[in-house]
mmCIF file of C-alpha atoms and ligand atoms in Angstrom:
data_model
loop_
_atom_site.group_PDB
_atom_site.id
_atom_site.type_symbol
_atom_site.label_atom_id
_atom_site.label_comp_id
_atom_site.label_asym_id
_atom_site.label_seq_id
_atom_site.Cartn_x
_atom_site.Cartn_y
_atom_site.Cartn_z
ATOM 1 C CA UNK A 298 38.941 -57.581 46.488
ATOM 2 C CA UNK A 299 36.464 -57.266 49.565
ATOM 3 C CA UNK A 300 35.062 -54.105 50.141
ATOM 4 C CA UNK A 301 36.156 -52.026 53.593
ATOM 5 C CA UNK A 302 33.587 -50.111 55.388
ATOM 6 C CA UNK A 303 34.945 -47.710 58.545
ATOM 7 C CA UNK A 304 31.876 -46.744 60.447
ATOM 8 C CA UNK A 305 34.051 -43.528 62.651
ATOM 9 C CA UNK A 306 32.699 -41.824 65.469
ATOM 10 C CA UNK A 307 34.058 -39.266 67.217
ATOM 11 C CA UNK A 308 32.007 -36.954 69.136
ATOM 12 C CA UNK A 309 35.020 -34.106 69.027
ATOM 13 C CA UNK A 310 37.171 -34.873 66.390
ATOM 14 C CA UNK A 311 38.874 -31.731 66.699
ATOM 15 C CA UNK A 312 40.212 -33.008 69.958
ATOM 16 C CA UNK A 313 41.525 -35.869 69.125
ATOM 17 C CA UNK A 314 45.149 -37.154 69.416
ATOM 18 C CA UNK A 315 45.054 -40.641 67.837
ATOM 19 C CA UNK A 316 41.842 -41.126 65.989
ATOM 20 C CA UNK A 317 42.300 -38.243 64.069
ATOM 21 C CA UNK A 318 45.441 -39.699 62.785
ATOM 22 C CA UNK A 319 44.605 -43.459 62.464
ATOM 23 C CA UNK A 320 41.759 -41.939 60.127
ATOM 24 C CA UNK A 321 44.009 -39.863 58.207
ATOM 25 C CA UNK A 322 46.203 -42.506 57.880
ATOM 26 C CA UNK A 323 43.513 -45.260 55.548
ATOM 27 C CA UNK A 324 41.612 -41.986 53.826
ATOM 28 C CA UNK A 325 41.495 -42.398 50.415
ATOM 29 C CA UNK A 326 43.075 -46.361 50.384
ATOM 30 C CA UNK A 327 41.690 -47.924 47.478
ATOM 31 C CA UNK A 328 38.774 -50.032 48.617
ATOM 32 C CA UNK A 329 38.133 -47.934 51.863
ATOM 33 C CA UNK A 330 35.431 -46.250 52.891
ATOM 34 C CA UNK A 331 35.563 -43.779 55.869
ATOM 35 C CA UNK A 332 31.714 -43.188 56.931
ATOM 36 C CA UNK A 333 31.943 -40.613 59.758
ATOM 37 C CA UNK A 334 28.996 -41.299 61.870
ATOM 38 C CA UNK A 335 28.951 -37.416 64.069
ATOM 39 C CA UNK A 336 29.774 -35.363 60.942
ATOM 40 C CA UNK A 337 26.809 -37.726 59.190
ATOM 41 C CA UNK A 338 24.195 -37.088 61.861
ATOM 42 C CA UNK A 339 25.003 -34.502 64.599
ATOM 43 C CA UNK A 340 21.956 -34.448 65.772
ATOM 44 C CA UNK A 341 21.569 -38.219 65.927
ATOM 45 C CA UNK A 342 18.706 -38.662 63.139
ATOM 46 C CA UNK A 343 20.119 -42.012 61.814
ATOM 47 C CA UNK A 344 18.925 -42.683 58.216
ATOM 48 C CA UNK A 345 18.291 -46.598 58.402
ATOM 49 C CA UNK A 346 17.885 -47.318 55.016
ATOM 50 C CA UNK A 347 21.360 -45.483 53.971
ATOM 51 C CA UNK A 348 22.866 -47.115 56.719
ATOM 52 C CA UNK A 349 21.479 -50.352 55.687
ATOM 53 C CA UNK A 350 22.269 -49.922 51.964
ATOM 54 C CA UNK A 351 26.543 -48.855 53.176
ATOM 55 C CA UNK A 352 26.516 -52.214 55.200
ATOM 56 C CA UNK A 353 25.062 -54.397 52.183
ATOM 57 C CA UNK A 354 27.671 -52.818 49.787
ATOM 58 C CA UNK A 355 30.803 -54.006 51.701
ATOM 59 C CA UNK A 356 32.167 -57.062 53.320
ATOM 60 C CA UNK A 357 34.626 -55.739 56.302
ATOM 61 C CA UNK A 358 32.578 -53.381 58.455
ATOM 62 C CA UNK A 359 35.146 -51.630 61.019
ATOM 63 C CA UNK A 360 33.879 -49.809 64.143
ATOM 64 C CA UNK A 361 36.503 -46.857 64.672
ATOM 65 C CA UNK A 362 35.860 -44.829 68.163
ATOM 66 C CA UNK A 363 37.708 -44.527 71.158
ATOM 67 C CA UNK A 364 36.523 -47.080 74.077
ATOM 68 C CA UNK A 365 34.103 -45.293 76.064
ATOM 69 C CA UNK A 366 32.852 -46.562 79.033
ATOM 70 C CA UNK A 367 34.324 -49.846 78.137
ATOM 71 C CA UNK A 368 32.248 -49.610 75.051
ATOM 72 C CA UNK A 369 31.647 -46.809 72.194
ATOM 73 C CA UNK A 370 30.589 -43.099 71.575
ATOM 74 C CA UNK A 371 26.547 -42.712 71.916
ATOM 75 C CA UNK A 372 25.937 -42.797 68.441
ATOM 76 C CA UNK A 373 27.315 -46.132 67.872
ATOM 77 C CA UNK A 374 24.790 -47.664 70.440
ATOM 78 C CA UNK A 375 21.598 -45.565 68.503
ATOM 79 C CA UNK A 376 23.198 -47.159 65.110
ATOM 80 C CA UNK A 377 22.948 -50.669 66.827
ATOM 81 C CA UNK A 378 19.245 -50.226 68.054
ATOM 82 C CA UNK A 379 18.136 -48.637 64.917
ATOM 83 C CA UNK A 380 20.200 -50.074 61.935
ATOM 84 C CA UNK A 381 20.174 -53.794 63.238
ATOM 85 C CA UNK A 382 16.531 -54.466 62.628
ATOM 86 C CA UNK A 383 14.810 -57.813 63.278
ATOM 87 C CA UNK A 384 14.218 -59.653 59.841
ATOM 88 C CA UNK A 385 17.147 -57.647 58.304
ATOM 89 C CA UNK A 386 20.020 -58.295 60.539
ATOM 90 C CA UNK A 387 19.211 -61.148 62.353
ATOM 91 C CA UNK A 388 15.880 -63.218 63.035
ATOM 92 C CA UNK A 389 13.576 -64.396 60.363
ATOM 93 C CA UNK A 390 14.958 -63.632 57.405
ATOM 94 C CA UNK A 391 17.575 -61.604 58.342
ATOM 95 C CA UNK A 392 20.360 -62.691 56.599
ATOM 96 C CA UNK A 393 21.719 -59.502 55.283
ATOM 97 C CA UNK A 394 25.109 -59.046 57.541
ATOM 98 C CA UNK A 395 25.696 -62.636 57.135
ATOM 99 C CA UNK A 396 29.197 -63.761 56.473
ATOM 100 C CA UNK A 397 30.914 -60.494 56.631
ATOM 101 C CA UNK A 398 33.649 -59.748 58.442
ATOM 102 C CA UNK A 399 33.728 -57.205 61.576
ATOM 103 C CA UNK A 400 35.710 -56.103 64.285
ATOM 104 C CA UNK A 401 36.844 -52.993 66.591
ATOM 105 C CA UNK A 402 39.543 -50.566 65.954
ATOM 106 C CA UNK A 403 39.681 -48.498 69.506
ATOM 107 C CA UNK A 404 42.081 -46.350 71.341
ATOM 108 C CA UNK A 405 41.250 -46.631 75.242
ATOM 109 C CA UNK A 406 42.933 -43.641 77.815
ATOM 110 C CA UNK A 407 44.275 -46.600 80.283
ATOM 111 C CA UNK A 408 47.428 -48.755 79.268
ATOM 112 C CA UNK A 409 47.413 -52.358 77.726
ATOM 113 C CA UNK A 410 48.494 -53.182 81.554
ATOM 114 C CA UNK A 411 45.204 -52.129 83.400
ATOM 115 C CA UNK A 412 43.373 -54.285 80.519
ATOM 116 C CA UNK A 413 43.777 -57.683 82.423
ATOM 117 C CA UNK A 414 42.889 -59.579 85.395
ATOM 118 C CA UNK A 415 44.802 -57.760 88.444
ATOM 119 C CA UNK A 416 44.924 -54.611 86.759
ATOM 120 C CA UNK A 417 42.630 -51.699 87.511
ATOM 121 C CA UNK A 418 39.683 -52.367 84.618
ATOM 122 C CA UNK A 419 39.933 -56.007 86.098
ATOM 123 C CA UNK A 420 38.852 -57.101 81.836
ATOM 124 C CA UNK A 421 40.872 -57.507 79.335
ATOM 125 C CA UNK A 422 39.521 -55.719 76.349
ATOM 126 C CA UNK A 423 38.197 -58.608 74.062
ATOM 127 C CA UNK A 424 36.433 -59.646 77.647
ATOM 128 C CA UNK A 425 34.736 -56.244 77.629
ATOM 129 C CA UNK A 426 33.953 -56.560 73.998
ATOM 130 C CA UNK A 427 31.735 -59.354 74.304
ATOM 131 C CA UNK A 428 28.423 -57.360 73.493
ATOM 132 C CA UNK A 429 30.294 -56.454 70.202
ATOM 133 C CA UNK A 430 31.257 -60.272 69.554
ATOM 134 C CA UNK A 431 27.844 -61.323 70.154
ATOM 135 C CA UNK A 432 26.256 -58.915 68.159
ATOM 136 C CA UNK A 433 28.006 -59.964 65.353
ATOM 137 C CA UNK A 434 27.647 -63.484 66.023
ATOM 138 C CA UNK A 435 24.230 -63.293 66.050
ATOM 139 C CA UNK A 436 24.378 -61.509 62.971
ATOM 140 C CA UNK A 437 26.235 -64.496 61.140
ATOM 141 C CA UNK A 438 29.242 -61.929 60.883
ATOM 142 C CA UNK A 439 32.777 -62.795 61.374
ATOM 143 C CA UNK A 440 34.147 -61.115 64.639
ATOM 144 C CA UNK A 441 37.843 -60.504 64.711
ATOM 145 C CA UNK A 442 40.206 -59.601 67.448
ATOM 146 C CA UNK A 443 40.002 -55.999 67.847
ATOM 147 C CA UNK A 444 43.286 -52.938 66.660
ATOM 148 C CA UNK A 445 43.330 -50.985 70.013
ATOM 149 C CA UNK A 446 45.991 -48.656 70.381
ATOM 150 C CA UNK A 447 46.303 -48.517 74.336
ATOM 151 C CA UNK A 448 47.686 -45.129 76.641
ATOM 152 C CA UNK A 449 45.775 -42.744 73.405
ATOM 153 C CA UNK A 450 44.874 -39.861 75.776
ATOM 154 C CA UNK A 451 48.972 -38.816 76.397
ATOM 155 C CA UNK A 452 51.231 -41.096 77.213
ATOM 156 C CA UNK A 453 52.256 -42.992 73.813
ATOM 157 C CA UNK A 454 54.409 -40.915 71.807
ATOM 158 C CA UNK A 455 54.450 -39.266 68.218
ATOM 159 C CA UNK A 456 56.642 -42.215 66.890
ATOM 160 C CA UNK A 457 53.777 -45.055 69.008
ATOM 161 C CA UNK A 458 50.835 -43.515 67.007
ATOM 162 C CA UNK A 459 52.815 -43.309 63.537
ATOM 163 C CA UNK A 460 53.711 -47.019 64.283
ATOM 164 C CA UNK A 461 50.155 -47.861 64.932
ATOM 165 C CA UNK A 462 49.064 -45.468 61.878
ATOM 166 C CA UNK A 463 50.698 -48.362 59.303
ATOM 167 C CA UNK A 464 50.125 -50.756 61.211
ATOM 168 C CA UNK A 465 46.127 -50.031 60.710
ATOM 169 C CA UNK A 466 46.758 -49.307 56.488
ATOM 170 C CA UNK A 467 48.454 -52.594 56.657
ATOM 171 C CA UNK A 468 45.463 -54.505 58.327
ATOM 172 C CA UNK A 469 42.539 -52.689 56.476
ATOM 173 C CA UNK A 470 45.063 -53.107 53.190
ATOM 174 C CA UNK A 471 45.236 -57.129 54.538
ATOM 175 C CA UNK A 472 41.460 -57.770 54.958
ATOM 176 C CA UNK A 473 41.103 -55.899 51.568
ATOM 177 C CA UNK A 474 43.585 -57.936 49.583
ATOM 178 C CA UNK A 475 42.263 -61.400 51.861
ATOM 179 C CA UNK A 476 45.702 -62.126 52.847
ATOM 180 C CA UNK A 477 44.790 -62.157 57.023
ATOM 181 C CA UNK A 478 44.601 -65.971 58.469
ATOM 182 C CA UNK A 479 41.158 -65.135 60.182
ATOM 183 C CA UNK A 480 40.696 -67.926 62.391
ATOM 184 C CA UNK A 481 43.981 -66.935 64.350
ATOM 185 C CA UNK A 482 42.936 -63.062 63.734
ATOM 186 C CA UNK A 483 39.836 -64.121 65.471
ATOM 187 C CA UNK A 484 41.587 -65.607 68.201
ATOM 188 C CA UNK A 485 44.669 -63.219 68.691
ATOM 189 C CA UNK A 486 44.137 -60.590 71.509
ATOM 190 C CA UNK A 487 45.136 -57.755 69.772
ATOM 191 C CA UNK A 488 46.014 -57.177 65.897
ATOM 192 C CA UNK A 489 47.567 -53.846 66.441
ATOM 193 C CA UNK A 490 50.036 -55.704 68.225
ATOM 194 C CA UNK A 491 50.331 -59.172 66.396
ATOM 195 C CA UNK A 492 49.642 -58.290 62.958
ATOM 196 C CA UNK A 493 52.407 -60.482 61.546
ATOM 197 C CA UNK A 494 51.302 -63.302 63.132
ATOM 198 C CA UNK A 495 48.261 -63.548 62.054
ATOM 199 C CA UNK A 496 49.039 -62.786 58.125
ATOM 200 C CA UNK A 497 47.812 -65.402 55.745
ATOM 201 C CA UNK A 498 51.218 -67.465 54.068
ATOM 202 C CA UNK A 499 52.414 -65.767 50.850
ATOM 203 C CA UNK A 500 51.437 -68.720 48.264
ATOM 204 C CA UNK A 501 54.659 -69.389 46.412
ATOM 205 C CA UNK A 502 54.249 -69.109 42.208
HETATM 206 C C1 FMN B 195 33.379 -39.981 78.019
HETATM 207 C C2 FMN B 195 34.707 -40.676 78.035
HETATM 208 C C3 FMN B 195 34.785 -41.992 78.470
HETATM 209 C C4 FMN B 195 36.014 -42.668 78.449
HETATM 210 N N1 FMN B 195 36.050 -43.963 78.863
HETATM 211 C C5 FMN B 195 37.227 -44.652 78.819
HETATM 212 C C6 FMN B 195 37.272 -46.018 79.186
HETATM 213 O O1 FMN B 195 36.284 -46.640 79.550
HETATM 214 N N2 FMN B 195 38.480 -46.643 79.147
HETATM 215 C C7 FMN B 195 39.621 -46.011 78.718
HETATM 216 O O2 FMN B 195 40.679 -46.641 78.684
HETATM 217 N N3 FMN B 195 39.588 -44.705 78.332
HETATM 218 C C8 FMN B 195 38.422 -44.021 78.380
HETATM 219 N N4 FMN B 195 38.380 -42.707 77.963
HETATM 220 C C9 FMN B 195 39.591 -42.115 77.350
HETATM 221 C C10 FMN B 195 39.490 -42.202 75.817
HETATM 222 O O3 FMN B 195 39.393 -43.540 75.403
HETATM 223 C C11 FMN B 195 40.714 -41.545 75.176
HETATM 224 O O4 FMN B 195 40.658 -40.187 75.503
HETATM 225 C C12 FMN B 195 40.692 -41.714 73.667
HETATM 226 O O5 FMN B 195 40.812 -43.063 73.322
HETATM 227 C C13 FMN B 195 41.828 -40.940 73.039
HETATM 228 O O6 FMN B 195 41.673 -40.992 71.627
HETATM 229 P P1 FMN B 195 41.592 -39.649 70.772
HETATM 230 O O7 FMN B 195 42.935 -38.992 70.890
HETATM 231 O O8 FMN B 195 41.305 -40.048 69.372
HETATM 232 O O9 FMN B 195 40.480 -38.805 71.354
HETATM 233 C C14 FMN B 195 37.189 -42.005 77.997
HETATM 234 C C15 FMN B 195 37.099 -40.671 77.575
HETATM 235 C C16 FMN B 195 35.883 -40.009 77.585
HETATM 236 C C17 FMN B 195 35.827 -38.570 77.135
#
């Protein structure tokens, strides 16, 4: 069973529509830990070596925030400059995140339609993810396609977000249990939206 890691960050939890729920939704799944990076550190003093220690312990390390900027909540970036240290994450030596697997599970305010070319963030989001995919590459880590639940901010509905709610327990629960194909989870474009396609064969007994 690999071990699920779900570094959240929300700077104002208590205003979120989706998030909130898509964390609700894997709390206390066997194998899953929830690390809630603003409720951790709220003023930003990252503790490396705890940090360090969480990421050694498990083998799927999710990034939960809302897209940003095209990117993450402050806090992730500090945890990237601090955490991933030279010799420990990468380098010489650093060998540490190597051969886990990683990815991004975001909710973005603009619809899955302004997320290509012709539409009005021009990128589609694994484009605009690149940083993410690199980082990890570097890092020997496995980066998979990332869960983004598109139109968060108001214009999916209560039935939408309970969709995407199992559709998240069934991915973490999938990764967990190694039954995800991860080559084609690495190359789909979205696994909140092509989850069954990229679900490892049941072996036949
Ligand atoms: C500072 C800030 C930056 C944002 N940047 C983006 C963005 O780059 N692209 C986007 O689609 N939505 C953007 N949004 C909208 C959020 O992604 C959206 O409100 C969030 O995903 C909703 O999730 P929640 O209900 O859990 O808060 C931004 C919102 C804030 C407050």
């Amino acid at each position: 069973m690999r071990r699920v890691l779900v570094l959240f960050a929300h700077p104002v939890l208590e205003r979120s529509r989706v998030n909130k729920r898509l964390v609700d939704a894997i709390d206390h799944l066997e194998g899953v830990k929830i690390h809630d990076l603003y409720e951790a550190y709220p003023t930003m003093g990252i503790d490396v070596r705890r940090e360090q220690a969480l990421l050694v312990e498990h083998d799927v390390i999710v990034f939960q925030h809302p897209f940003y900027w095209y990117s993450a909540p402050s806090i992730l970036k500090e945890w990237q400059d601090l955490v991933l240290e030279h010799g420990w994450a990468y380098g010489d030596g650093g060998d540490k995140l190597r051969g886990k697997i990683t990815f991004n599970a975001i909710t973005t305010g603009g619809p899955e339609a302004a997320y290509r070319k012709g539409g009005y963030n021009r990128f589609t989001i694994k484009e605009l993810l690149a940083p993410w995919d690199q980082t990890a590459y570097l890092c020997g880590m496995r980066y998979l396609a990332p869960f983004a639940v598109h139109a968060a901010l108001r214009v999916i509905g209560d039935s939408d977000v309970a969709a995407s709610r199992l559709t998240y327990v069934k991915l973490l629960e999938a990764l967990r249990d190694d039954r995800l194909d991860l080559d084609r989870a690495a190359a789909a474009e979205n696994l909140a939206l092509t989850l069954d396609d990229v679900m490892a064969p049941r072996e036949v007994a």
